[in-house]
CSV table of C-alpha atoms in Angstrom, one decimal:
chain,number,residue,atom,x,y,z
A,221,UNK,CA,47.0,-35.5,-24.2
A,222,UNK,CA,44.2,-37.4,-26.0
A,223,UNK,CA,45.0,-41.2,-26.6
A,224,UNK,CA,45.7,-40.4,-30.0
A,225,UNK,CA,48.3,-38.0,-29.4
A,226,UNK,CA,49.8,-40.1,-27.0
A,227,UNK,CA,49.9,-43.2,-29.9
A,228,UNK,CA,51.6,-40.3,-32.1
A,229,UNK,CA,54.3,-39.1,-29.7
A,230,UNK,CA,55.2,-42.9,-28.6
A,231,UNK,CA,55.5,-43.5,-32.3
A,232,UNK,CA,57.6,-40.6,-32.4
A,233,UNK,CA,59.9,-41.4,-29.4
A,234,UNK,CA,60.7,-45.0,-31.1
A,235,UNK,CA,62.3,-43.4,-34.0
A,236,UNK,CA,65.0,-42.4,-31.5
A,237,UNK,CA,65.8,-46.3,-30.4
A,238,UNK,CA,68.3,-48.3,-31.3
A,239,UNK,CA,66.7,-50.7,-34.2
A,240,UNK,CA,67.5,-53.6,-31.0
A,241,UNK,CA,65.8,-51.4,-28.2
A,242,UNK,CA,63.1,-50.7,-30.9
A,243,UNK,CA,62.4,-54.0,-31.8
A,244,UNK,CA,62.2,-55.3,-28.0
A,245,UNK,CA,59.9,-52.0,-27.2
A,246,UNK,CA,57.4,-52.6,-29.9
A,247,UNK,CA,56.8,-56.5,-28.6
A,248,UNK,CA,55.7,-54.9,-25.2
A,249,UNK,CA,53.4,-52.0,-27.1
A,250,UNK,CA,51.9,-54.5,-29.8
A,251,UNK,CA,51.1,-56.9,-26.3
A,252,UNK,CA,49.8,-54.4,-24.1
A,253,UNK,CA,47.5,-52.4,-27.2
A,254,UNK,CA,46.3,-56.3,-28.0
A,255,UNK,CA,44.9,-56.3,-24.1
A,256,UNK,CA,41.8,-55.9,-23.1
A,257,UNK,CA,42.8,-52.9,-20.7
A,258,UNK,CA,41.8,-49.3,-20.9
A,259,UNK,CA,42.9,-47.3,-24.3
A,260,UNK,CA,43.7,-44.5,-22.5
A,261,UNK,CA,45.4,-45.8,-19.2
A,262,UNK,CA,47.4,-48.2,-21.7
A,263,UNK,CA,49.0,-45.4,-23.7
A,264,UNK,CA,50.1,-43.3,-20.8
A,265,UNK,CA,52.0,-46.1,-19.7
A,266,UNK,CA,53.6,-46.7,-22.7
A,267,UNK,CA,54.3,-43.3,-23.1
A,268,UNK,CA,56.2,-43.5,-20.1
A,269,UNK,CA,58.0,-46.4,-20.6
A,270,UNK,CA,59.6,-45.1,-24.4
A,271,UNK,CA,60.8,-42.3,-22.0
A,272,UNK,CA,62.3,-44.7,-19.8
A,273,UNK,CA,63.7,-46.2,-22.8
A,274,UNK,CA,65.5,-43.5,-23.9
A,275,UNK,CA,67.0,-42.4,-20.8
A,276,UNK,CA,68.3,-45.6,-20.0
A,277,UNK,CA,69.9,-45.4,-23.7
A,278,UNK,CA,71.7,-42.6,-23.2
A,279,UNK,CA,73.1,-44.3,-20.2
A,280,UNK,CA,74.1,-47.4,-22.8
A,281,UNK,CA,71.7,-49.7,-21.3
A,282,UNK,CA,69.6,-51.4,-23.7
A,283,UNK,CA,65.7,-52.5,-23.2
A,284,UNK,CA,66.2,-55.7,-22.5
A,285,UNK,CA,67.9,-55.7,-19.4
A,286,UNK,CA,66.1,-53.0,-18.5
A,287,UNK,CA,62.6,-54.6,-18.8
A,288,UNK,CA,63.9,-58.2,-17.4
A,289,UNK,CA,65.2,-59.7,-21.0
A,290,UNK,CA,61.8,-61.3,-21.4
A,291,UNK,CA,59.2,-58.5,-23.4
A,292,UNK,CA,56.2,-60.7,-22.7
A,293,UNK,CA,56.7,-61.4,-19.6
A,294,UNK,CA,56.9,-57.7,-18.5
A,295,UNK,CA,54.1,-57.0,-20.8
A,296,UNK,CA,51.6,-59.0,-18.9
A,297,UNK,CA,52.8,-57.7,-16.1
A,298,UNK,CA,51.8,-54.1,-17.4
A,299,UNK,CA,48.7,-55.4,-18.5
A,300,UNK,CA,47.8,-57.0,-15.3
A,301,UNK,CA,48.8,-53.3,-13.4
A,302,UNK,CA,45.9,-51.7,-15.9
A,303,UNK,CA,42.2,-51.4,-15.3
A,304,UNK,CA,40.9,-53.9,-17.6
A,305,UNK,CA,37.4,-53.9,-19.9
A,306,UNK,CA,35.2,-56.6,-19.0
A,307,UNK,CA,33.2,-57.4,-22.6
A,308,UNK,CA,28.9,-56.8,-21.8
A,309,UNK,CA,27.4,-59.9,-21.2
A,310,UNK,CA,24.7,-61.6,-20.1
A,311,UNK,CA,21.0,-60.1,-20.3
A,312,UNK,CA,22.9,-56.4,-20.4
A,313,UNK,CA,24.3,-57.3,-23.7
A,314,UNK,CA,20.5,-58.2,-25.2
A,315,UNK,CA,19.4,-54.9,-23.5
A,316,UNK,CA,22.1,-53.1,-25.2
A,317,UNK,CA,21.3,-54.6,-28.4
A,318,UNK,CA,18.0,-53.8,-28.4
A,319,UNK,CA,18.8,-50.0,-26.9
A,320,UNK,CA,20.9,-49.9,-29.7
A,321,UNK,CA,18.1,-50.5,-32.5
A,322,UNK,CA,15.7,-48.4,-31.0
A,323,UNK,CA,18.3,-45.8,-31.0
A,324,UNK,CA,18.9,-46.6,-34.9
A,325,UNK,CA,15.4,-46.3,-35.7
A,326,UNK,CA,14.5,-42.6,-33.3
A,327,UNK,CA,17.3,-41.5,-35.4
A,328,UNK,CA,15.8,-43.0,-39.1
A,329,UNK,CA,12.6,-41.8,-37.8
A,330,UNK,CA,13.7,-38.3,-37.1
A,331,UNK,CA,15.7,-37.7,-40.1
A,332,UNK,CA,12.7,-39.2,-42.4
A,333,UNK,CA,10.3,-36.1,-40.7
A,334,UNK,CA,12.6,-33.3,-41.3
A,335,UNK,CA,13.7,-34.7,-44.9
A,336,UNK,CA,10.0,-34.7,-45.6
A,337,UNK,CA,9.4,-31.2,-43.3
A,338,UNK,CA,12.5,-29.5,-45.6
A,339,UNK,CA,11.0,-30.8,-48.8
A,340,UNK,CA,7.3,-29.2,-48.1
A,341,UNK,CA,5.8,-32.6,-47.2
A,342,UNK,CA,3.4,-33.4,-44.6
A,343,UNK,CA,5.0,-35.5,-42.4
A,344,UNK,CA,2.1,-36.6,-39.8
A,345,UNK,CA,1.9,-39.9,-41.8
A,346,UNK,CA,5.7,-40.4,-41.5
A,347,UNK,CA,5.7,-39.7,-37.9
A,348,UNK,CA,3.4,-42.5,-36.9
A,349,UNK,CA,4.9,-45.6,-35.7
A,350,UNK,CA,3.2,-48.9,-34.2
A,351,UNK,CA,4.3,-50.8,-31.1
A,352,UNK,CA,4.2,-53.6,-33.4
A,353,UNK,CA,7.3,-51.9,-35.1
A,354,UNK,CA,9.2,-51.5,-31.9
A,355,UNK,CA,8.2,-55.2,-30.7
A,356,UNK,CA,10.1,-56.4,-34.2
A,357,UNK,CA,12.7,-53.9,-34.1
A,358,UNK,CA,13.9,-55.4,-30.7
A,359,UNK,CA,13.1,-58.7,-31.4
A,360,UNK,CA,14.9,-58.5,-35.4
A,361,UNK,CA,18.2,-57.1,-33.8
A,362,UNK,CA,18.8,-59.5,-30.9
A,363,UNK,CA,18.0,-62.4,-33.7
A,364,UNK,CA,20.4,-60.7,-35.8
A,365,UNK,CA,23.1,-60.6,-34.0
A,366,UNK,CA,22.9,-64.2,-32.5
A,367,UNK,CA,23.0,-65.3,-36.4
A,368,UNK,CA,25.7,-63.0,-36.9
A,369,UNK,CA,28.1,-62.7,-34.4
A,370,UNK,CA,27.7,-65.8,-32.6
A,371,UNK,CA,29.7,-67.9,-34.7
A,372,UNK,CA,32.0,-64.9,-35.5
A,373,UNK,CA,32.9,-65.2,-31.5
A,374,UNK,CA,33.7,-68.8,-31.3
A,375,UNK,CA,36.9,-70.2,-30.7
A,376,UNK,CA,37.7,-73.4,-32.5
A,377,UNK,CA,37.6,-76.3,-30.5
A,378,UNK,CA,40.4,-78.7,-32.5
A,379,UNK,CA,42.8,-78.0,-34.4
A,380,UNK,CA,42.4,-77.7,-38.2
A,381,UNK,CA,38.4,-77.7,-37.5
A,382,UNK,CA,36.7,-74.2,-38.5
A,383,UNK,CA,33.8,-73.3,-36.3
A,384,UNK,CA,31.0,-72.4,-39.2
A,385,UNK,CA,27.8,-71.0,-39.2
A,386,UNK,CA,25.8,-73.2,-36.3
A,387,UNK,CA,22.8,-73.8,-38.9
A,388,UNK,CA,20.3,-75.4,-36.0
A,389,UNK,CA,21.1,-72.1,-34.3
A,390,UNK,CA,20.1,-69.8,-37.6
A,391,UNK,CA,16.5,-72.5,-37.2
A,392,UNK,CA,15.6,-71.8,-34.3
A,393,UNK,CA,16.4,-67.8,-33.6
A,394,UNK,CA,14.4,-67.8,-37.2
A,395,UNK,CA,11.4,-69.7,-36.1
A,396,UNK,CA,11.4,-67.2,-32.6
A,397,UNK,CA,11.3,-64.1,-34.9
A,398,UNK,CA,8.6,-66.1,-37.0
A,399,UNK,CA,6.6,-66.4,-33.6
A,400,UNK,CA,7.1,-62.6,-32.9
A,401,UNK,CA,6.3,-62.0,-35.7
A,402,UNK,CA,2.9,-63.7,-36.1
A,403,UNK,CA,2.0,-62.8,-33.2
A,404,UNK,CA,2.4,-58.9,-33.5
A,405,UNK,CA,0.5,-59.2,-36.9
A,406,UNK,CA,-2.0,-60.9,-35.2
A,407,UNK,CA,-2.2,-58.6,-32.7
A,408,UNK,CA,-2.0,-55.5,-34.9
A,409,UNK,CA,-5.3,-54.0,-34.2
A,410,UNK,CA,-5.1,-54.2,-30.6
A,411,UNK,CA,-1.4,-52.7,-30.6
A,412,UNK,CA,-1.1,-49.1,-30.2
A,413,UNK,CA,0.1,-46.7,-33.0
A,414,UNK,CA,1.9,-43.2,-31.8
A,415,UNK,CA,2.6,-40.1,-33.3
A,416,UNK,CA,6.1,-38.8,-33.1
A,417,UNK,CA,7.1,-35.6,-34.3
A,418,UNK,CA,10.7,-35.3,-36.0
A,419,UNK,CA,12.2,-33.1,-32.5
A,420,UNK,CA,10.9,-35.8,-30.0
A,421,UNK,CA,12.7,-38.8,-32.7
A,422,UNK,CA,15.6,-36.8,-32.1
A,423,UNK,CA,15.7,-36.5,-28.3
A,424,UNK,CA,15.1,-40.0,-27.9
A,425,UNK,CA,17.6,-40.6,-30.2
A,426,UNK,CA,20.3,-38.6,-28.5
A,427,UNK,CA,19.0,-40.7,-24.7
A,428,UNK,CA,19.7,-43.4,-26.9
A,429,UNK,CA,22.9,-42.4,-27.7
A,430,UNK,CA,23.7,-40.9,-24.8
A,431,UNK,CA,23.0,-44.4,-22.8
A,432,UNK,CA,24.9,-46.1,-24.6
A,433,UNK,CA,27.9,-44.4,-23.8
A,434,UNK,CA,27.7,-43.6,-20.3
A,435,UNK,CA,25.3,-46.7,-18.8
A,436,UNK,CA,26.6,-49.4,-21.5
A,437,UNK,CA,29.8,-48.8,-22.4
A,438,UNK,CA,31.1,-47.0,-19.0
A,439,UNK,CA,29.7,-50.4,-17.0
A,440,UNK,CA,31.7,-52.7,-19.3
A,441,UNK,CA,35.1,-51.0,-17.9
């Protein structure tokens, strides 16, 4: 069964609890889905444990004595039983940022050509793309998403106090892309310029893809 069809058959096998059973279950699923363990893994084991429910209810014992009277408490130990998904960090998470945006722009790149090959257009000027464009690609999305998602992540430290936007932060990732970017401009004569047809846009951009789910995403479980 695929992880949705697992989510749709546990959904269907709590319609058959008592409201009490139900109610105790669904404190266990909500903790467990809320873990950081694996999707799949998760909802096998939930799956068997609404079966477990149910035969225990036709044998008049409710959920709570049979998961311990405490649904947290035997939630985290159902999470801690589950392979759990470490979050990328580190200098992988900047390499998979940047992979990502190169990916992005093989796949703008390739769509562009073959608009402009569909619509009787010469595409050789549209194919054409600098290092200097890769250099601020790379450099644009790792800046982006410290100005972005950086204060998003961070937890408040006291009560009452919201985190905000780190504005000396903003400054200074700004003033780096500033620097990249002077210096590619400066540098734009000396900087190659390639020529990529619309087919090799789109193999690169299916590596990219392609990386990102089996060398990115596979080493962060």
């Amino acid at each position: 069964m695929t992880t949705r069809q697992m989510v749709q058959e546990n959904n269907r096998l709590r319609e058959q609890m008592t409201p009490t059973n139900r109610d105790f279950f669904e404190d266990i699923v909500i903790y467990v889905r809320d873990s950081r363990v694996d999707r799949n893994q998760a909802e096998q084991r939930l799956l068997e444990l609404a079966n477990e429910v149910l035969a225990a209810q036709k044998k008049g014992m409710s959920t709570e004595v049979l998961f311990g009277g405490d649904a947290e408490a035997y939630a985290r130990s159902v999470a801690e039983s589950l392979p759990s998904i470490q979050p990328v960090g580190g200098t992988t998470y900047y390499v998979m940022v940047a992979w990502t945006a190169l990916t992005i722009l093989f796949l703008i790149e390739a769509v562009i050509g073959f608009g402009a090959q569909l619509a009787g257009y010469n595409s050789s000027s549209l194919n054409r793309i600098s290092l200097l464009a890769i250099i601020l690609v790379v450099a644009g999305s790792i800046v982006l998403t410290e100005v972005i998602m950086k204060p998003l992540a961070k937890t408040q430290d006291q009560e009452n106090k919201p985190s905000g936007i780190n504005l000396k932060a903003i400054g200074i990732y700004l003033m780096i892309m500033v620097v990249v970017m002077v210096a590619g401009y400066s540098l734009r004569n000396m900087l190659p310029v390639f020529t990529i047809s619309p087919s090799v846009s789109l193999i690169l951009c299916v590596i990219g893809f392609l990386g990102l789910r089996f060398i990115f995403l596979h080493k962060s479980r």
